Amino acid sequence: MFPATTYTSRREKLRKLMKSGIILIPGNDESPMNYPANGYRFRQDSNFLYFFGLNHPGFAGIIDCDANKDIIFGNDVDIEDIIWMGVQPSVKEMASHAGITETAPFAELDSYLAEAIIKGKKIHFLPPYRAENKFLLKSLLDIKISNLKEESSTDLVKAVVALRSIKDKYEIEEIERACMTGYTMHTTAMKATKPGIYEREVAGAVEGVALCGGGTVSFPVICSVRGETLHNHYHGNIMKDGDLLMMDAGAETENGYASDYTRTLPVSGTFTQKQKEIYEIVLKANTEAIKAIKPGIPYQQIHLLAARIIAEGLGALGLMKGDAAEAVKQGAHAMFFPHGLGHMMGLDVHDMEDLGENNVGYDDEIKRIDQFGTAYLRLGRRLQEGFVLTVEPGIYFIPALVEQWKAEKKFMNFINYDKVSEYLGFGGVRIEDDILVTADGCRVLGKPVPKTVAEVEAMMKS
């Protein structure tokens, strides 16, 4: 946890933004794998972590704007729990680490809220994403599960996004820790990748590094020689000479903060000429996009810059043709780059995505572009100092998409389908880094993970 003053300050800022009513933030509970005593690794709700910091199941937090007080509702363990878990700190002891003095058994949450509702107080809650918390809110607030998203507090969503978007010094330090583990994960993958072994052998080594770092992976590892599938979690292919291995993986710290890197590796240890040419285009899109990051610039604009660099590079190879800027404007580039340039990152690898992508990545000024590929950009709004985000351009040769667009004679004036057919089976290339927006530009977080052709090949040979 961070110092108690961090959490009291966050709650006070939220109270000032909300002004009145009662803010209810349920934590997460244990989730069984196949029977109650055999659970998945516990992951606390990120909003509960942000405002209360307690990484423990079975809690709920109240921020009472009207009474100017905070309460943790949760149960102390009994002797049967102690037999299996050992001696545990009391709820009051744990709450004190978050700067909270008032606690109560979890069963009293119902009566506390019922009394507030009778008095006409507004209960603010965020849209729930876990089934158990949906049932909890239904029980506490007498709202149909199907209506919970609609009845959740828009004002609270906006306030939480405003606070969590700007990372403080403790958060940046924690993300840097996740990035340092991410560096080791990816350099381990570079050293382990070779022909004749399964993808899962590399994926397992990488996940082990995350566990050794004191946390876990920040999302299921993407490790595949079929990189044309953007989020490929299948690890059953045997790698062979000529393959490209896409490794998209990050670490999560004990406090819940994430890193997220992607590197694309030649399984043989050396890029072929064709692989190198595509890789260099993606690398240029990555590095030029990073150079363009500074406060006040819409990230949507930087995405379009990266898309133009990709279109220009593919044009030089004969895969695209015509004016690159016009190709991007019409969306022809998206056959090769069908996703967004990046997303916010922090307590969640896709930060605050449970609150809605448009609420986090867009605003009244910057709207999502309704065009295939660009529509998947998660972050489009103007950047601010303290944002942490990813930069992850890519080029992919997706046979089904190529065949569909070719059959539809789509963008024939921008795409050279005969040349593209020579690349089917190539896979994909993606390069991703984690970036902090600073007062006058940006900073790449963590120790630089090898990403030039020479650096990647050298690390693979080391």
PDB file of N, CA, C and O in Angstrom, residues 327-360:
ATOM      1  N   ALA A 327      -5.198   7.694 -48.357  1.00  0.00           N
ATOM      2  CA  ALA A 327      -5.475   6.286 -48.027  1.00  0.00           C
ATOM      3  C   ALA A 327      -5.894   6.146 -46.574  1.00  0.00           C
ATOM      4  O   ALA A 327      -6.834   5.407 -46.255  1.00  0.00           O
ATOM      5  N   VAL A 328      -5.200   6.867 -45.690  1.00  0.00           N
ATOM      6  CA  VAL A 328      -5.556   6.824 -44.266  1.00  0.00           C
ATOM      7  C   VAL A 328      -6.905   7.479 -44.031  1.00  0.00           C
ATOM      8  O   VAL A 328      -7.729   6.980 -43.257  1.00  0.00           O
ATOM      9  N   LYS A 329      -7.144   8.602 -44.683  1.00  0.00           N
ATOM     10  CA  LYS A 329      -8.427   9.298 -44.525  1.00  0.00           C
ATOM     11  C   LYS A 329      -9.593   8.397 -44.901  1.00  0.00           C
ATOM     12  O   LYS A 329     -10.635   8.381 -44.229  1.00  0.00           O
ATOM     13  N   GLN A 330      -9.409   7.594 -45.961  1.00  0.00           N
ATOM     14  CA  GLN A 330     -10.480   6.701 -46.402  1.00  0.00           C
ATOM     15  C   GLN A 330     -10.496   5.367 -45.653  1.00  0.00           C
ATOM     16  O   GLN A 330     -11.470   4.630 -45.731  1.00  0.00           O
ATOM     17  N   GLY A 331      -9.398   5.060 -44.929  1.00  0.00           N
ATOM     18  CA  GLY A 331      -9.355   3.846 -44.124  1.00  0.00           C
ATOM     19  C   GLY A 331      -8.742   2.640 -44.804  1.00  0.00           C
ATOM     20  O   GLY A 331      -8.861   1.517 -44.312  1.00  0.00           O
ATOM     21  N   ALA A 332      -8.030   2.835 -45.922  1.00  0.00           N
ATOM     22  CA  ALA A 332      -7.436   1.708 -46.647  1.00  0.00           C
ATOM     23  C   ALA A 332      -6.310   1.058 -45.848  1.00  0.00           C
ATOM     24  O   ALA A 332      -6.071  -0.153 -45.966  1.00  0.00           O
ATOM     25  N   HIS A 333      -5.611   1.835 -45.032  1.00  0.00           N
ATOM     26  CA  HIS A 333      -4.493   1.311 -44.235  1.00  0.00           C
ATOM     27  C   HIS A 333      -4.934   0.250 -43.231  1.00  0.00           C
ATOM     28  O   HIS A 333      -4.127  -0.567 -42.776  1.00  0.00           O
ATOM     29  N   ALA A 334      -6.219   0.268 -42.866  1.00  0.00           N
ATOM     30  CA  ALA A 334      -6.704  -0.583 -41.777  1.00  0.00           C
ATOM     31  C   ALA A 334      -6.707  -2.064 -42.136  1.00  0.00           C
ATOM     32  O   ALA A 334      -6.847  -2.911 -41.236  1.00  0.00           O
ATOM     33  N   MET A 335      -6.528  -2.397 -43.411  1.00  0.00           N
ATOM     34  CA  MET A 335      -6.373  -3.820 -43.724  1.00  0.00           C
ATOM     35  C   MET A 335      -5.092  -4.358 -43.097  1.00  0.00           C
ATOM     36  O   MET A 335      -5.009  -5.531 -42.720  1.00  0.00           O
ATOM     37  N   PHE A 336      -4.091  -3.494 -42.959  1.00  0.00           N
ATOM     38  CA  PHE A 336      -2.809  -3.882 -42.373  1.00  0.00           C
ATOM     39  C   PHE A 336      -2.696  -3.476 -40.903  1.00  0.00           C
ATOM     40  O   PHE A 336      -1.959  -4.108 -40.150  1.00  0.00           O
ATOM     41  N   PHE A 337      -3.407  -2.422 -40.494  1.00  0.00           N
ATOM     42  CA  PHE A 337      -3.321  -1.859 -39.139  1.00  0.00           C
ATOM     43  C   PHE A 337      -4.752  -1.667 -38.609  1.00  0.00           C
ATOM     44  O   PHE A 337      -5.247  -0.556 -38.517  1.00  0.00           O
ATOM     45  N   PRO A 338      -5.408  -2.790 -38.228  1.00  0.00           N
ATOM     46  CA  PRO A 338      -6.838  -2.717 -37.913  1.00  0.00           C
ATOM     47  C   PRO A 338      -7.147  -2.483 -36.433  1.00  0.00           C
ATOM     48  O   PRO A 338      -8.171  -2.971 -35.923  1.00  0.00           O
ATOM     49  N   HIS A 339      -6.299  -1.741 -35.732  1.00  0.00           N
ATOM     50  CA  HIS A 339      -6.568  -1.472 -34.311  1.00  0.00           C
ATOM     51  C   HIS A 339      -6.036  -0.098 -33.944  1.00  0.00           C
ATOM     52  O   HIS A 339      -5.417   0.593 -34.764  1.00  0.00           O
ATOM     53  N   GLY A 340      -6.282   0.315 -32.707  1.00  0.00           N
ATOM     54  CA  GLY A 340      -5.839   1.614 -32.239  1.00  0.00           C
ATOM     55  C   GLY A 340      -4.373   1.615 -31.852  1.00  0.00           C
ATOM     56  O   GLY A 340      -3.770   0.567 -31.602  1.00  0.00           O
ATOM     57  N   LEU A 341      -3.816   2.815 -31.759  1.00  0.00           N
ATOM     58  CA  LEU A 341      -2.387   2.964 -31.451  1.00  0.00           C
ATOM     59  C   LEU A 341      -2.088   2.649 -29.993  1.00  0.00           C
ATOM     60  O   LEU A 341      -0.956   2.265 -29.672  1.00  0.00           O
ATOM     61  N   GLY A 342      -3.061   2.800 -29.100  1.00  0.00           N
ATOM     62  CA  GLY A 342      -2.769   2.526 -27.697  1.00  0.00           C
ATOM     63  C   GLY A 342      -3.929   2.839 -26.788  1.00  0.00           C
ATOM     64  O   GLY A 342      -5.021   3.195 -27.231  1.00  0.00           O
ATOM     65  N   HIS A 343      -3.668   2.720 -25.488  1.00  0.00           N
ATOM     66  CA  HIS A 343      -4.708   2.870 -24.476  1.00  0.00           C
ATOM     67  C   HIS A 343      -4.090   3.395 -23.196  1.00  0.00           C
ATOM     68  O   HIS A 343      -2.874   3.334 -22.994  1.00  0.00           O
ATOM     69  N   MET A 344      -4.915   3.912 -22.315  1.00  0.00           N
ATOM     70  CA  MET A 344      -4.465   4.325 -20.991  1.00  0.00           C
ATOM     71  C   MET A 344      -4.046   3.094 -20.197  1.00  0.00           C
ATOM     72  O   MET A 344      -4.582   1.989 -20.396  1.00  0.00           O
ATOM     73  N   MET A 345      -3.117   3.273 -19.259  1.00  0.00           N
ATOM     74  CA  MET A 345      -2.620   2.163 -18.469  1.00  0.00           C
ATOM     75  C   MET A 345      -2.348   2.638 -17.045  1.00  0.00           C
ATOM     76  O   MET A 345      -1.949   3.776 -16.825  1.00  0.00           O
ATOM     77  N   GLY A 346      -2.611   1.766 -16.081  1.00  0.00           N
ATOM     78  CA  GLY A 346      -2.372   2.105 -14.681  1.00  0.00           C
ATOM     79  C   GLY A 346      -2.707   0.944 -13.792  1.00  0.00           C
ATOM     80  O   GLY A 346      -2.051  -0.094 -13.830  1.00  0.00           O
ATOM     81  N   LEU A 347      -3.771   1.095 -12.990  1.00  0.00           N
ATOM     82  CA  LEU A 347      -4.222  -0.023 -12.158  1.00  0.00           C
ATOM     83  C   LEU A 347      -4.787  -1.149 -13.006  1.00  0.00           C
ATOM     84  O   LEU A 347      -4.822  -2.300 -12.581  1.00  0.00           O
ATOM     85  N   ASP A 348      -5.270  -0.817 -14.178  1.00  0.00           N
ATOM     86  CA  ASP A 348      -5.714  -1.825 -15.144  1.00  0.00           C
ATOM     87  C   ASP A 348      -4.822  -1.684 -16.371  1.00  0.00           C
ATOM     88  O   ASP A 348      -4.423  -0.576 -16.733  1.00  0.00           O
ATOM     89  N   VAL A 349      -4.542  -2.792 -17.027  1.00  0.00           N
ATOM     90  CA  VAL A 349      -3.697  -2.698 -18.218  1.00  0.00           C
ATOM     91  C   VAL A 349      -4.409  -1.874 -19.290  1.00  0.00           C
ATOM     92  O   VAL A 349      -3.768  -1.115 -20.020  1.00  0.00           O
ATOM     93  N   HIS A 350      -5.733  -2.001 -19.408  1.00  0.00           N
ATOM     94  CA  HIS A 350      -6.560  -1.056 -20.159  1.00  0.00           C
ATOM     95  C   HIS A 350      -7.261  -0.224 -19.103  1.00  0.00           C
ATOM     96  O   HIS A 350      -8.349  -0.556 -18.654  1.00  0.00           O
ATOM     97  N   ASP A 351      -6.637   0.864 -18.711  1.00  0.00           N
ATOM     98  CA  ASP A 351      -7.025   1.546 -17.481  1.00  0.00           C
ATOM     99  C   ASP A 351      -8.476   2.017 -17.515  1.00  0.00           C
ATOM    100  O   ASP A 351      -8.891   2.698 -18.447  1.00  0.00           O
ATOM    101  N   MET A 352      -9.227   1.626 -16.461  1.00  0.00           N
ATOM    102  CA  MET A 352     -10.609   2.059 -16.228  1.00  0.00           C
ATOM    103  C   MET A 352     -11.578   1.589 -17.309  1.00  0.00           C
ATOM    104  O   MET A 352     -12.665   2.154 -17.461  1.00  0.00           O
ATOM    105  N   GLU A 353     -11.219   0.555 -18.054  1.00  0.00           N
ATOM    106  CA  GLU A 353     -12.093   0.118 -19.137  1.00  0.00           C
ATOM    107  C   GLU A 353     -13.455  -0.354 -18.626  1.00  0.00           C
ATOM    108  O   GLU A 353     -14.450  -0.321 -19.354  1.00  0.00           O
ATOM    109  N   ASP A 354     -13.519  -0.767 -17.346  1.00  0.00           N
ATOM    110  CA  ASP A 354     -14.807  -1.156 -16.766  1.00  0.00           C
ATOM    111  C   ASP A 354     -15.763   0.030 -16.666  1.00  0.00           C
ATOM    112  O   ASP A 354     -16.969  -0.150 -16.531  1.00  0.00           O
ATOM    113  N   LEU A 355     -15.233   1.251 -16.743  1.00  0.00           N
ATOM    114  CA  LEU A 355     -16.069   2.450 -16.668  1.00  0.00           C
ATOM    115  C   LEU A 355     -16.533   2.912 -18.048  1.00  0.00           C
ATOM    116  O   LEU A 355     -17.258   3.903 -18.157  1.00  0.00           O
ATOM    117  N   GLY A 356     -16.105   2.203 -19.081  1.00  0.00           N
ATOM    118  CA  GLY A 356     -16.528   2.526 -20.439  1.00  0.00           C
ATOM    119  C   GLY A 356     -15.431   3.205 -21.233  1.00  0.00           C
ATOM    120  O   GLY A 356     -14.890   4.226 -20.810  1.00  0.00           O
ATOM    121  N   GLU A 357     -15.072   2.636 -22.385  1.00  0.00           N
ATOM    122  CA  GLU A 357     -13.993   3.180 -23.209  1.00  0.00           C
ATOM    123  C   GLU A 357     -14.216   4.642 -23.570  1.00  0.00           C
ATOM    124  O   GLU A 357     -13.292   5.456 -23.517  1.00  0.00           O
ATOM    125  N   ASN A 358     -15.441   4.984 -23.945  1.00  0.00           N
ATOM    126  CA  ASN A 358     -15.701   6.366 -24.347  1.00  0.00           C
ATOM    127  C   ASN A 358     -15.557   7.331 -23.181  1.00  0.00           C
ATOM    128  O   ASN A 358     -15.157   8.489 -23.371  1.00  0.00           O
ATOM    129  N   ASN A 359     -15.880   6.885 -21.974  1.00  0.00           N
ATOM    130  CA  ASN A 359     -15.741   7.745 -20.799  1.00  0.00           C
ATOM    131  C   ASN A 359     -14.277   8.011 -20.474  1.00  0.00           C
ATOM    132  O   ASN A 359     -13.933   9.063 -19.928  1.00  0.00           O
ATOM    133  N   VAL A 360     -13.414   7.049 -20.789  1.00  0.00           N
ATOM    134  CA  VAL A 360     -11.985   7.162 -20.465  1.00  0.00           C
ATOM    135  C   VAL A 360     -11.203   7.804 -21.604  1.00  0.00           C
ATOM    136  O   VAL A 360     -10.355   8.673 -21.376  1.00  0.00           O
TER     137      VAL A 360
END
